[in-house]
Short mmCIF file of C-alpha atoms (C1' of nucleotides) in Angstrom, two decimals:
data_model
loop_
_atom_site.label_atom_id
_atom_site.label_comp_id
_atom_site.label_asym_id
_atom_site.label_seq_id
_atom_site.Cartn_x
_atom_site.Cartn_y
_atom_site.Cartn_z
CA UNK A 1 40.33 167.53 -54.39
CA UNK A 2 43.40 168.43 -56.54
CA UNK A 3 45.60 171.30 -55.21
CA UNK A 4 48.94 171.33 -57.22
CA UNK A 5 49.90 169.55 -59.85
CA UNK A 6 53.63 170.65 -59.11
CA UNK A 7 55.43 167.87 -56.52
CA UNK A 8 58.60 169.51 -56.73
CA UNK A 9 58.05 172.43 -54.31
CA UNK A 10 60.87 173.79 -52.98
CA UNK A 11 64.54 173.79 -54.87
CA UNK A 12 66.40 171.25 -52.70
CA UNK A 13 64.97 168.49 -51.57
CA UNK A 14 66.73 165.29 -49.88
CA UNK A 15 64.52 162.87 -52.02
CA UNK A 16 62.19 161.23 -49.42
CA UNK A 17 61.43 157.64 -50.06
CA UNK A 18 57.69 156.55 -50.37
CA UNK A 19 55.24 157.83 -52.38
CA UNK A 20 55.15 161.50 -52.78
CA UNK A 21 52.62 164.11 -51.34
CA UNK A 22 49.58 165.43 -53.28
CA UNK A 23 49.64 168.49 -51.32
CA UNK A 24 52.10 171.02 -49.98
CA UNK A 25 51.60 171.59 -46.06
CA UNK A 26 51.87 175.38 -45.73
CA UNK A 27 49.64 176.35 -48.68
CA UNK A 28 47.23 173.67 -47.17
CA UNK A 29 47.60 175.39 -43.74
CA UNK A 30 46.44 178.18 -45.11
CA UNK A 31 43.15 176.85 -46.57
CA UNK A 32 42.73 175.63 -43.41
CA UNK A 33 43.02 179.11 -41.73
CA UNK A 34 40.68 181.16 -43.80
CA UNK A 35 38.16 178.22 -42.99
CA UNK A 36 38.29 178.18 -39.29
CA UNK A 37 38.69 182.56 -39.73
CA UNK A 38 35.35 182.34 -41.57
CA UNK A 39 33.40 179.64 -39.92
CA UNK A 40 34.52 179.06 -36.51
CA UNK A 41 36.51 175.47 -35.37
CA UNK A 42 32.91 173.79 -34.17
CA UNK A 43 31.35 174.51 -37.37
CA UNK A 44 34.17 173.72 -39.73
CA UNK A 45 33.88 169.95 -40.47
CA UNK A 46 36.75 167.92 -41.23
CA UNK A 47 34.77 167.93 -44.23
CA UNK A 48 34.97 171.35 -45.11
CA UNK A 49 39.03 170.87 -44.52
CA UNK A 50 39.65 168.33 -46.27
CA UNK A 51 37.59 169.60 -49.15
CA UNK A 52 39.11 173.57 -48.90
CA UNK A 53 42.58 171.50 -48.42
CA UNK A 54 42.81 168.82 -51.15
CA UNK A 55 44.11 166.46 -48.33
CA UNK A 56 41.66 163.43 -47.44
CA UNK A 57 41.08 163.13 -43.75
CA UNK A 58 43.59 160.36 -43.31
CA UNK A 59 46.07 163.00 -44.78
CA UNK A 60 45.35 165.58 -42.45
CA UNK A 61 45.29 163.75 -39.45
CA UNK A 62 48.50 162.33 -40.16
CA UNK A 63 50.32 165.53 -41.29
CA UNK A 64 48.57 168.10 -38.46
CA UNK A 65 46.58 165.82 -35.95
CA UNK A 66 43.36 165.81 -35.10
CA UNK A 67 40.49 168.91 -35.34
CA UNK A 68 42.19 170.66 -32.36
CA UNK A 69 46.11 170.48 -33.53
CA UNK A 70 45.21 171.97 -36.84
CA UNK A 71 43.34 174.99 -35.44
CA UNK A 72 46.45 175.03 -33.04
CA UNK A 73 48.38 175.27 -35.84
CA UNK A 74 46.23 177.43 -38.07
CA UNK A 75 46.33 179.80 -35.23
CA UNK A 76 50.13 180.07 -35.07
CA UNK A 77 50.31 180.45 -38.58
CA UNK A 78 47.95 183.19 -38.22
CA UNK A 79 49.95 185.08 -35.67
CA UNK A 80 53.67 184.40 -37.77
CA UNK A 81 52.37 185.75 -40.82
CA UNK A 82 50.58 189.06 -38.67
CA UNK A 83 54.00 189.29 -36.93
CA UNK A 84 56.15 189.15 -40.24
CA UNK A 85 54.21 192.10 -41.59
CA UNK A 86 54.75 194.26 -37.72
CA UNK A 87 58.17 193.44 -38.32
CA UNK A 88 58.05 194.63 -41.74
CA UNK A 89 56.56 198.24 -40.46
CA UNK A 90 58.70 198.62 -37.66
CA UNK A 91 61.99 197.89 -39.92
CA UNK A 92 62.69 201.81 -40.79
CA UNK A 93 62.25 204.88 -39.21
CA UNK A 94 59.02 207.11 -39.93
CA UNK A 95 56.74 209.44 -38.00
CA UNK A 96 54.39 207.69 -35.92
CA UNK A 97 51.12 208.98 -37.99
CA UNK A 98 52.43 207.31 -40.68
CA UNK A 99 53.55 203.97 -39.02
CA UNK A 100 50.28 203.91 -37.30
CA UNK A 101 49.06 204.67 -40.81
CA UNK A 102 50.41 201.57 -42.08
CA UNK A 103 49.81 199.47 -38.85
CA UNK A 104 45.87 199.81 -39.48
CA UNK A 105 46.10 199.25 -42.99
CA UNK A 106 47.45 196.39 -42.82
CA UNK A 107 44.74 194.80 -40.42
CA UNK A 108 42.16 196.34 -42.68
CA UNK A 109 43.87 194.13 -45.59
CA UNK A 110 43.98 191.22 -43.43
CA UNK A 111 40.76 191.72 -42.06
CA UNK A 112 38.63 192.47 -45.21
CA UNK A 113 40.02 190.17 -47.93
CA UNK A 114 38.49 187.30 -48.26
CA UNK A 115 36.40 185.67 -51.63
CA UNK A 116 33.57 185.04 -49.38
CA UNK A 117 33.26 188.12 -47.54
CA UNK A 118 35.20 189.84 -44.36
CA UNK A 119 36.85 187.30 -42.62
CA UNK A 120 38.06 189.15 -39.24
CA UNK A 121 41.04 188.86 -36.94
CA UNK A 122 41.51 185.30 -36.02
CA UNK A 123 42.95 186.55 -32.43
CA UNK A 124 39.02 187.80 -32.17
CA UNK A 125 37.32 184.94 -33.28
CA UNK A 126 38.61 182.93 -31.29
CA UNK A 127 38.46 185.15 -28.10
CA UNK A 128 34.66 184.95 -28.90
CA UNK A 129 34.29 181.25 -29.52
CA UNK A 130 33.94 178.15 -27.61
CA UNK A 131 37.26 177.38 -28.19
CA UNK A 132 38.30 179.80 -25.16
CA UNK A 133 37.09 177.08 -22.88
CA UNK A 134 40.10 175.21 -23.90
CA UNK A 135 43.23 176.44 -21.57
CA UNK A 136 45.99 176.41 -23.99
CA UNK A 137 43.78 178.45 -26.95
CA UNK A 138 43.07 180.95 -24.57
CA UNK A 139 46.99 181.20 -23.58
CA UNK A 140 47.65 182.12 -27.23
CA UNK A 141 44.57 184.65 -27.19
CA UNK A 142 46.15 186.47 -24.38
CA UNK A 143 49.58 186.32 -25.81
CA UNK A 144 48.15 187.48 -29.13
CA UNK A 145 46.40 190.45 -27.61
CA UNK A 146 49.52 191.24 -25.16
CA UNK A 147 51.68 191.04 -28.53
CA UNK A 148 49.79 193.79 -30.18
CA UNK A 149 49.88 195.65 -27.01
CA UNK A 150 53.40 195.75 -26.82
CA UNK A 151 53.75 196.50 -30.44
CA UNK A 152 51.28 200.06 -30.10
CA UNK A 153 53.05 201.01 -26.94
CA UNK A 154 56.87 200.41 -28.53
CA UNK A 155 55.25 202.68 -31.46
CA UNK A 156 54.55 205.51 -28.93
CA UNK A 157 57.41 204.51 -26.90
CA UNK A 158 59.90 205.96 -29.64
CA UNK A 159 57.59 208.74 -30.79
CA UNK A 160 57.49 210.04 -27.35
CA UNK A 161 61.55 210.01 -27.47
CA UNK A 162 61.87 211.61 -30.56
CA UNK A 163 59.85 214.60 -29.12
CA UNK A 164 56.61 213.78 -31.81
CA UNK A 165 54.14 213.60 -28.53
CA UNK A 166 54.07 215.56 -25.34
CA UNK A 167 55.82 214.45 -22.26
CA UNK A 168 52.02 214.20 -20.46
CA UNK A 169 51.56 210.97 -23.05
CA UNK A 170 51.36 207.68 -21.51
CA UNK A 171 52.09 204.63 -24.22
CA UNK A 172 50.50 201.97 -22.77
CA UNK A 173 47.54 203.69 -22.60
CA UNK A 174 47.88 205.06 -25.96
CA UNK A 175 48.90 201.59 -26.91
CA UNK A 176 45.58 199.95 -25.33
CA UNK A 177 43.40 202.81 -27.59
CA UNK A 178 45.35 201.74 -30.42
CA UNK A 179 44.72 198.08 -30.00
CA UNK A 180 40.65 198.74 -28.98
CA UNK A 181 41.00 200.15 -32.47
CA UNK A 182 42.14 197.50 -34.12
CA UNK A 183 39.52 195.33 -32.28
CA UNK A 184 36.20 197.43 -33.49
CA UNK A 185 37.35 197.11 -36.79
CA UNK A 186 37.97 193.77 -36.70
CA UNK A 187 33.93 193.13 -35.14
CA UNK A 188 32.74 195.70 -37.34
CA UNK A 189 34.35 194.01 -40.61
CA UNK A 190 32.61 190.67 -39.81
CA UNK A 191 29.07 192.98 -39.54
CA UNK A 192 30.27 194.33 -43.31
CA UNK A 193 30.69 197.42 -42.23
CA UNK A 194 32.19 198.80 -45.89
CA UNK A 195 35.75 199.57 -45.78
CA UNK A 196 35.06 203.35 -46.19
CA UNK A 197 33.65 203.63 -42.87
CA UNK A 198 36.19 201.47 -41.10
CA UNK A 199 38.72 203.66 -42.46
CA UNK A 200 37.22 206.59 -41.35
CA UNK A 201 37.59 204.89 -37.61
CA UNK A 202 41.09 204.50 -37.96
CA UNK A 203 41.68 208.26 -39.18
CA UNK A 204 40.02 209.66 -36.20
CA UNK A 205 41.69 207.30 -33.83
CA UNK A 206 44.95 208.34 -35.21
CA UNK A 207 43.47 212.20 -34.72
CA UNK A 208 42.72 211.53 -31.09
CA UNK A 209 46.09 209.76 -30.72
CA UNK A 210 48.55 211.91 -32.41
CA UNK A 211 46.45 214.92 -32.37
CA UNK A 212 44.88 216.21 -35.20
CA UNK A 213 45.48 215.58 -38.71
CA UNK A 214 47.81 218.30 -40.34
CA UNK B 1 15.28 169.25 -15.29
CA UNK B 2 12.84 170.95 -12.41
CA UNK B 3 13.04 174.86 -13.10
CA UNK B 4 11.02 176.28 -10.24
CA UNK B 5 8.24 174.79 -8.08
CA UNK B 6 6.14 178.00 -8.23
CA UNK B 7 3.34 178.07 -11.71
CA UNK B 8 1.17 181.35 -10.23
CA UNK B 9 4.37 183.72 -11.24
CA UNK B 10 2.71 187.01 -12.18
CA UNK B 11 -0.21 187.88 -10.14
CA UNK B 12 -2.69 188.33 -12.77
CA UNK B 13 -3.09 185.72 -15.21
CA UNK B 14 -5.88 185.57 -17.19
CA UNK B 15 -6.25 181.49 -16.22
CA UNK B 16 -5.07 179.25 -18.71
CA UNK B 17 -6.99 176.29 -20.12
CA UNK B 18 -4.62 173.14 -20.05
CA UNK B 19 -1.83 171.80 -18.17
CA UNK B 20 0.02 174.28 -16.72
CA UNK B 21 3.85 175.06 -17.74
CA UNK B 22 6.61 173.84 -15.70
CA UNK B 23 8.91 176.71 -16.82
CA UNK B 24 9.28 180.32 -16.58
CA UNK B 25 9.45 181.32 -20.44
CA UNK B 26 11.17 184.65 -19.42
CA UNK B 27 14.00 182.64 -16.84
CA UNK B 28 14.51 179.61 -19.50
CA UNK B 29 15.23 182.11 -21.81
CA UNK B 30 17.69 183.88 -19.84
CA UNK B 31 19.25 180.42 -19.67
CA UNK B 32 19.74 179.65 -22.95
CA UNK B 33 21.20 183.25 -23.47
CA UNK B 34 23.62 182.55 -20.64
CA UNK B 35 24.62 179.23 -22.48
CA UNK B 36 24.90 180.49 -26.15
CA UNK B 37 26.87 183.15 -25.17
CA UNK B 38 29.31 181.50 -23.29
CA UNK B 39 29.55 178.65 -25.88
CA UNK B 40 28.26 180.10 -28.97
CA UNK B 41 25.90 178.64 -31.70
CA UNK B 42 27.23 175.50 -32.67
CA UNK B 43 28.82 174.08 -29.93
CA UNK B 44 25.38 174.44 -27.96
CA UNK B 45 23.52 171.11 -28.45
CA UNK B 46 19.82 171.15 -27.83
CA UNK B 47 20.30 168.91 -25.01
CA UNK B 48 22.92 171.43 -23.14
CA UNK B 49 19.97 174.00 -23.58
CA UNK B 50 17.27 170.87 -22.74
CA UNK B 51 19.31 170.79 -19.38
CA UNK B 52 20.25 174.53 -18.66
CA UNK B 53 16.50 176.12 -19.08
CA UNK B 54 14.77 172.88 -17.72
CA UNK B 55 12.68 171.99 -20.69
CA UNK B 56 12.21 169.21 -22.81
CA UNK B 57 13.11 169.66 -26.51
CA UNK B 58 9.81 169.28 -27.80
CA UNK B 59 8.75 172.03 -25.08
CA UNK B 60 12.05 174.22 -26.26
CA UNK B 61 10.51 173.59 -29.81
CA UNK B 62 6.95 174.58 -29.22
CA UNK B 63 7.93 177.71 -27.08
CA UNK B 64 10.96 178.93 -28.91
CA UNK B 65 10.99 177.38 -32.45
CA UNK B 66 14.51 175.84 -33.40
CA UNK B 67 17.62 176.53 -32.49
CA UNK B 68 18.46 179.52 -34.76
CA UNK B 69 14.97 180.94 -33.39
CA UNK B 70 15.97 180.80 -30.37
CA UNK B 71 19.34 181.98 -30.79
CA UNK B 72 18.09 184.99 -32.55
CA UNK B 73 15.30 185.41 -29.18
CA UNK B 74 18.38 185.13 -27.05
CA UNK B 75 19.84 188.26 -28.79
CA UNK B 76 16.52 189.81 -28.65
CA UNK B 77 16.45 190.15 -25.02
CA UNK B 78 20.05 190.45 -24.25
CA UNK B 79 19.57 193.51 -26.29
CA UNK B 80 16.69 194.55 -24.14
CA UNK B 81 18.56 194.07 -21.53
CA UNK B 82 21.49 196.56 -22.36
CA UNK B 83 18.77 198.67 -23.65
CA UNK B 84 16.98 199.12 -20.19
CA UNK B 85 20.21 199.51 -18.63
CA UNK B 86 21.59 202.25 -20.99
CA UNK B 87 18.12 203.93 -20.57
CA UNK B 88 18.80 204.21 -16.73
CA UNK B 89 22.19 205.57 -17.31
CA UNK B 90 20.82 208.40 -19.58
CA UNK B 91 17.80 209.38 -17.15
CA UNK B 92 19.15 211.47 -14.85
CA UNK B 93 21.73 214.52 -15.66
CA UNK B 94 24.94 214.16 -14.69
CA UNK B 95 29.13 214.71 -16.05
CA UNK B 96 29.96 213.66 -18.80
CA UNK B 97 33.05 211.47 -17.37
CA UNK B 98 30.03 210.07 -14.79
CA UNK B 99 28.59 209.00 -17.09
CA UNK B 100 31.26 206.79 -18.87
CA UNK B 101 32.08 205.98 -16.40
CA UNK B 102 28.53 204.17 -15.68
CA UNK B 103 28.31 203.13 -19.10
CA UNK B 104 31.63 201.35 -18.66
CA UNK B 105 30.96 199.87 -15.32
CA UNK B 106 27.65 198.02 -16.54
CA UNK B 107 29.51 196.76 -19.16
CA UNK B 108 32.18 195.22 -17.20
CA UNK B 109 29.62 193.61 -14.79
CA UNK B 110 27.78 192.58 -17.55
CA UNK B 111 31.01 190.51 -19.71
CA UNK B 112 32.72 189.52 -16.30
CA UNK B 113 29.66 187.81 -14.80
CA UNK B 114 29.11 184.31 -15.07
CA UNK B 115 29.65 181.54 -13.02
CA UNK B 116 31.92 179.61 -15.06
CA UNK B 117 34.25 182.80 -16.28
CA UNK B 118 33.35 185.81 -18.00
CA UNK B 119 30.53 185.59 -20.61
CA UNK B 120 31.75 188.94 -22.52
CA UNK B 121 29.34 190.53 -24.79
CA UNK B 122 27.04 188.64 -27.15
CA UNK B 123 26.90 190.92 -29.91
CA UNK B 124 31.07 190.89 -30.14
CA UNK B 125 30.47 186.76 -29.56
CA UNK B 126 28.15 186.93 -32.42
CA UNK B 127 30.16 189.00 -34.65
CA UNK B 128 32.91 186.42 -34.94
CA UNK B 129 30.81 183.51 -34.78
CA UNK B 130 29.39 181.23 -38.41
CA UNK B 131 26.32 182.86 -37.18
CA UNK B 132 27.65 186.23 -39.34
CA UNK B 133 26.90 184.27 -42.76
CA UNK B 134 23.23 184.31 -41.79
CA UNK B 135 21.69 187.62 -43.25
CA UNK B 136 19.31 188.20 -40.33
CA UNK B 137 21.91 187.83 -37.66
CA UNK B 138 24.39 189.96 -39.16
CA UNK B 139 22.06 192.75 -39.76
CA UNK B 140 20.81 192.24 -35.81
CA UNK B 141 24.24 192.42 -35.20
CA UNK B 142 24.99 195.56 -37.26
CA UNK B 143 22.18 197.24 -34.89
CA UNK B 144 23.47 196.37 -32.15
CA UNK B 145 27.00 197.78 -32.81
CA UNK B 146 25.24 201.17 -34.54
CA UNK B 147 23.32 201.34 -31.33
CA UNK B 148 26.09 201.48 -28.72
CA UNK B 149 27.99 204.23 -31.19
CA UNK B 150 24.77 206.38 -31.21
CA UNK B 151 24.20 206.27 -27.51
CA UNK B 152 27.96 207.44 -27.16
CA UNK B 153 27.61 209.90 -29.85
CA UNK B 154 24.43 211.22 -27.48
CA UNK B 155 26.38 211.44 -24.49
CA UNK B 156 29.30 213.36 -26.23
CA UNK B 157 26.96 215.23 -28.03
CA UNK B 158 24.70 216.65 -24.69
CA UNK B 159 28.60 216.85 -22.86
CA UNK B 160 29.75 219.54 -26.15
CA UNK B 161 26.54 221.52 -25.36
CA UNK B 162 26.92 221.64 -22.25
CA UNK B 163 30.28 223.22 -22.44
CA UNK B 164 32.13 220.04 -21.11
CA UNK B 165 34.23 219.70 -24.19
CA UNK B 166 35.92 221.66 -26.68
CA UNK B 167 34.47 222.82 -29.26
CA UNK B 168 36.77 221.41 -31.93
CA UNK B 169 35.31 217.84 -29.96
CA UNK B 170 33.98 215.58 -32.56
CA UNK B 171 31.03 213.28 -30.72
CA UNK B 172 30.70 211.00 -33.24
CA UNK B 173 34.77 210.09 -33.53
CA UNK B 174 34.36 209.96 -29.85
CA UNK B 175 31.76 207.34 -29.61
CA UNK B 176 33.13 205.13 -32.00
CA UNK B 177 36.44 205.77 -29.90
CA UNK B 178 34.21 204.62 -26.50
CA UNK B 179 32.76 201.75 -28.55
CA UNK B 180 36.03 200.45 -29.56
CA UNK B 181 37.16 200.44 -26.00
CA UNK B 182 33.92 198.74 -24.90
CA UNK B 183 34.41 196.28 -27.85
CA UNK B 184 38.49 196.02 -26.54
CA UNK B 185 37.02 194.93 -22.44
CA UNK B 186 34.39 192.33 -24.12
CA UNK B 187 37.57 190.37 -26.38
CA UNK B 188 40.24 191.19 -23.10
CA UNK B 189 37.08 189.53 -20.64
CA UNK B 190 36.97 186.42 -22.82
CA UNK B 191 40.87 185.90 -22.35
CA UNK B 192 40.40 185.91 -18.11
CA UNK B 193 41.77 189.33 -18.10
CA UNK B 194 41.66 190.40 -14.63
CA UNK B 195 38.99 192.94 -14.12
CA UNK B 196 41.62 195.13 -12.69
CA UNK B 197 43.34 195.47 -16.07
CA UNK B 198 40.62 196.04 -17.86
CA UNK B 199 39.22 198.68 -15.40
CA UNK B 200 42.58 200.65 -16.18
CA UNK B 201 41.95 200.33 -19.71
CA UNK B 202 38.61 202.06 -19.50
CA UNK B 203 40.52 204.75 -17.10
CA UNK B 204 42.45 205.56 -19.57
CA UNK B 205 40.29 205.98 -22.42
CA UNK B 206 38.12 208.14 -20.39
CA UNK B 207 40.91 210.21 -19.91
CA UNK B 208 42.15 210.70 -23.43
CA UNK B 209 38.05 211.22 -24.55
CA UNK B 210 37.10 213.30 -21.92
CA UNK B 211 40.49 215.03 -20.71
CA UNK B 212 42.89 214.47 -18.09
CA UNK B 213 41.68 212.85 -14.69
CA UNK B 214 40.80 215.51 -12.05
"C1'" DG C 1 -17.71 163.59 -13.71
"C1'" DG C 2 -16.67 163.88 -18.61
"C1'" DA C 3 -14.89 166.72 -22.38
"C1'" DT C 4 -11.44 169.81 -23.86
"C1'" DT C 5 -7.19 172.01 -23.97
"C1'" DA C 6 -2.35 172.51 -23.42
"C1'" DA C 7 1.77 171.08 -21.87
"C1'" DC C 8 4.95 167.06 -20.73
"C1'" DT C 9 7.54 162.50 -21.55
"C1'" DT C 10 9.41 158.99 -24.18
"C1'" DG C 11 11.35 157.51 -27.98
"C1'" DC C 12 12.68 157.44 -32.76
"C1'" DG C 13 14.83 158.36 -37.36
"C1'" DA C 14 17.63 160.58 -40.57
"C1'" DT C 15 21.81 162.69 -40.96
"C1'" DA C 16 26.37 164.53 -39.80
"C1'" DT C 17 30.54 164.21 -37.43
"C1'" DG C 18 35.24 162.95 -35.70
"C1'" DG C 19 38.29 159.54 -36.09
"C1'" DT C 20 40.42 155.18 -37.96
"C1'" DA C 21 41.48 150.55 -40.37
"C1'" DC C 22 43.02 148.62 -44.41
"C1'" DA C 23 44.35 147.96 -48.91
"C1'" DA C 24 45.99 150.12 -53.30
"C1'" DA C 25 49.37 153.29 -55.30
"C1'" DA C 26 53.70 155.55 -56.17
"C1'" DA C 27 58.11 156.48 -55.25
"C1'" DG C 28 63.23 154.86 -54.03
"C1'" DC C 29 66.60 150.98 -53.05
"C1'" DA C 30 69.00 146.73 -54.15
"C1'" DT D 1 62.52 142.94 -61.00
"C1'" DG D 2 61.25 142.48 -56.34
"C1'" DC D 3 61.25 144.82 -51.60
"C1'" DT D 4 60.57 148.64 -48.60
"C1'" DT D 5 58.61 152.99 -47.45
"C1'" DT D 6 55.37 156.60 -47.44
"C1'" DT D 7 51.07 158.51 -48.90
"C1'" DT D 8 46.55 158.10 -50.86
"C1'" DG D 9 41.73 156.41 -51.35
"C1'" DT D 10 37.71 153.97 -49.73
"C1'" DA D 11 35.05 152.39 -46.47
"C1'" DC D 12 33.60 152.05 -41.99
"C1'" DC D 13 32.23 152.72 -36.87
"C1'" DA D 14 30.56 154.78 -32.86
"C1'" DT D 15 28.50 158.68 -31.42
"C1'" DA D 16 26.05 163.06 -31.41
"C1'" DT D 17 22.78 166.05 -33.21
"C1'" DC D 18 18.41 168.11 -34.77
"C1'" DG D 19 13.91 167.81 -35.18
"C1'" DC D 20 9.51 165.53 -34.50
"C1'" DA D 21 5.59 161.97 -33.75
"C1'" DA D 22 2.76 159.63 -30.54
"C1'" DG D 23 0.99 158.95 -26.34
"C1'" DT D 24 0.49 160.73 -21.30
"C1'" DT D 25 -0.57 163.98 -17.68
"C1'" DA D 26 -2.69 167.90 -15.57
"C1'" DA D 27 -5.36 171.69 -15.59
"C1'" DT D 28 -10.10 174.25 -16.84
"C1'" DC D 29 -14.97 174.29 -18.69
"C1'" DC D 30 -19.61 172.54 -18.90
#
DNA sequence: GGATTAACTTGCGATATGGTACAAAAAGCA
DNA sequence: TGCTTTTTGTACCATATCGCAAGTTAATCC
């Protein structure tokens, strides 16, 4: 039930008034994440979240809303933090093997840690769940697929101007191989499928790609 | 809660003793497939199945088991299903591209049909479900992923003998390559892609697999 | 027609779940 | 020291869910 013994978080803070908070939201939103990642939102009990959280129920309805807001929210997390590390890649200049390279390793980190096993791409469990019933989730599904879209094909975008692939190479479609990619390994890690294997998808993706591995 | 008015279904039946059954085992089944794959494990009540196949729960019960029996028969025959149909697919010779691009069309009409949305595949809706902490599941799920890269690896494999690829062609890189993109059209179908879209994507992947359209 | 068999119908009970009301607690302010 | 403000902790409610028990109905067999 505890989660920090450490109230003040950040350096400055403009001294709120009442009693102070036994929990610190983002590290809390996180908990709540890898819950709904592993489990699904119908089978993750408010329970489960307030016991992976350290926040009673009362607390997490009043700091994130009900069931639905905090997957909501969980959700966006998701996709800031998987954005922050694109960003991150796409910073310098490289050859596009090894930015691809670094593109699938990353979801293979994010995919694959976990203390209680694989935990997926939240963008795909969520596509698969109930939860795309609900308009608004299924908005951010399609933006979060579109997103990695656009990411692949402004990859191959620039390697195709910096002469790296032939003038016949489209992009987009590249760019939709390169996100199937990511997609099988994502369903694959939540079968266990050992890393070793899942790497050995990306590297002949990349082959296919790029062409062949030099 | 009627099913069908019609209890002689097969012609031969070796006459049963008691009161007849008001259902169709093999079409309430299909039911409860349609339902769990559209809304998943948990968020499928035993009523919602109750009221989709037409039985009673105690009926359910004594035909099916529980509900994670059930679930598990659901799986069973949706596999059968895309069993028979790959079966078909492989029984006559043909082009290697023809046949992707059969393999690819029964998969579309399989995820895109459904009368409220697409249902998308139930082995991808499976993988990212709770249902993945269950041992059994996972491992049925596991098979059912190995079995769609083996029947790919088959089809590039006959297509390299045959003189339709290059020798430097790697089948099995290529069906996990085909299986990605089939794994890519079952998330996309989920989100309301339009099956336009997702009919370019497969396009496109043919063409990088198999070579440039002709 | 009566016995037997198998399925159907109704209804229940134990538990879990999402959500909330209300009072105690811990801080600042005067 | 009292007062206000914000959060926590406990308890609760209405509902939903799974699974099953007991009795009823409809068919065949003798």
């Amino acid at each position: 039930m505890v989660q920090k013994a450490k109230p003040p978080a950040a350096a400055a803070e403009p001294k709120r008034r009442g009693r102070p908070r036994a929990y610190e939201p983002d590290i809390a939103l996180g908990k709540a994440l890898d819950l709904f990642r592993r489990q699904g939102f119908a089978s993750t009990s408010l329970d489960d979240l307030s016991e992976a959280t350290g926040m009673n129920r009362p607390s997490l309805y009043s700091a994130f809303g009900d069931k639905r807001e905090l997957y909501i929210k969980s959700y966006q997390r998701y996709r800031e933090d998987a954005r922050a590390s694109m960003a991150e890649i796409f910073r310098q200049e490289m050859p596009v093997r090894q930015r691809l390279e670094r593109i699938f390793a990353s979801a293979l980190n994010i995919y694959l840690s976990g203390e209680t096993g694989p935990r997926g791409c939240f963008t795909v469990v969520t596509a698969a769940s109930e939860a795309v019933g609900d308009p608004e989730i299924r908005a951010m599904v399609l933006d979060g697929l579109t997103e990695l879209d656009k990411a692949f094909a402004n990859c191959f975008r620039r390697a195709k101007e910096k002469g790296e692939l032939p003038a016949s190479a489209d992009p987009s479609v590249l760019a939709q191989l390169a996100s199937a990619t990511v997609h099988t390994i994502a369903i694959r890690s939540r079968a266990r499928v050992p890393r070793k294997e899942l790497e050995a998808i990306v590297t002949g993706a990349i082959d296919v790609m790029v062409g062949g591995k030099r």
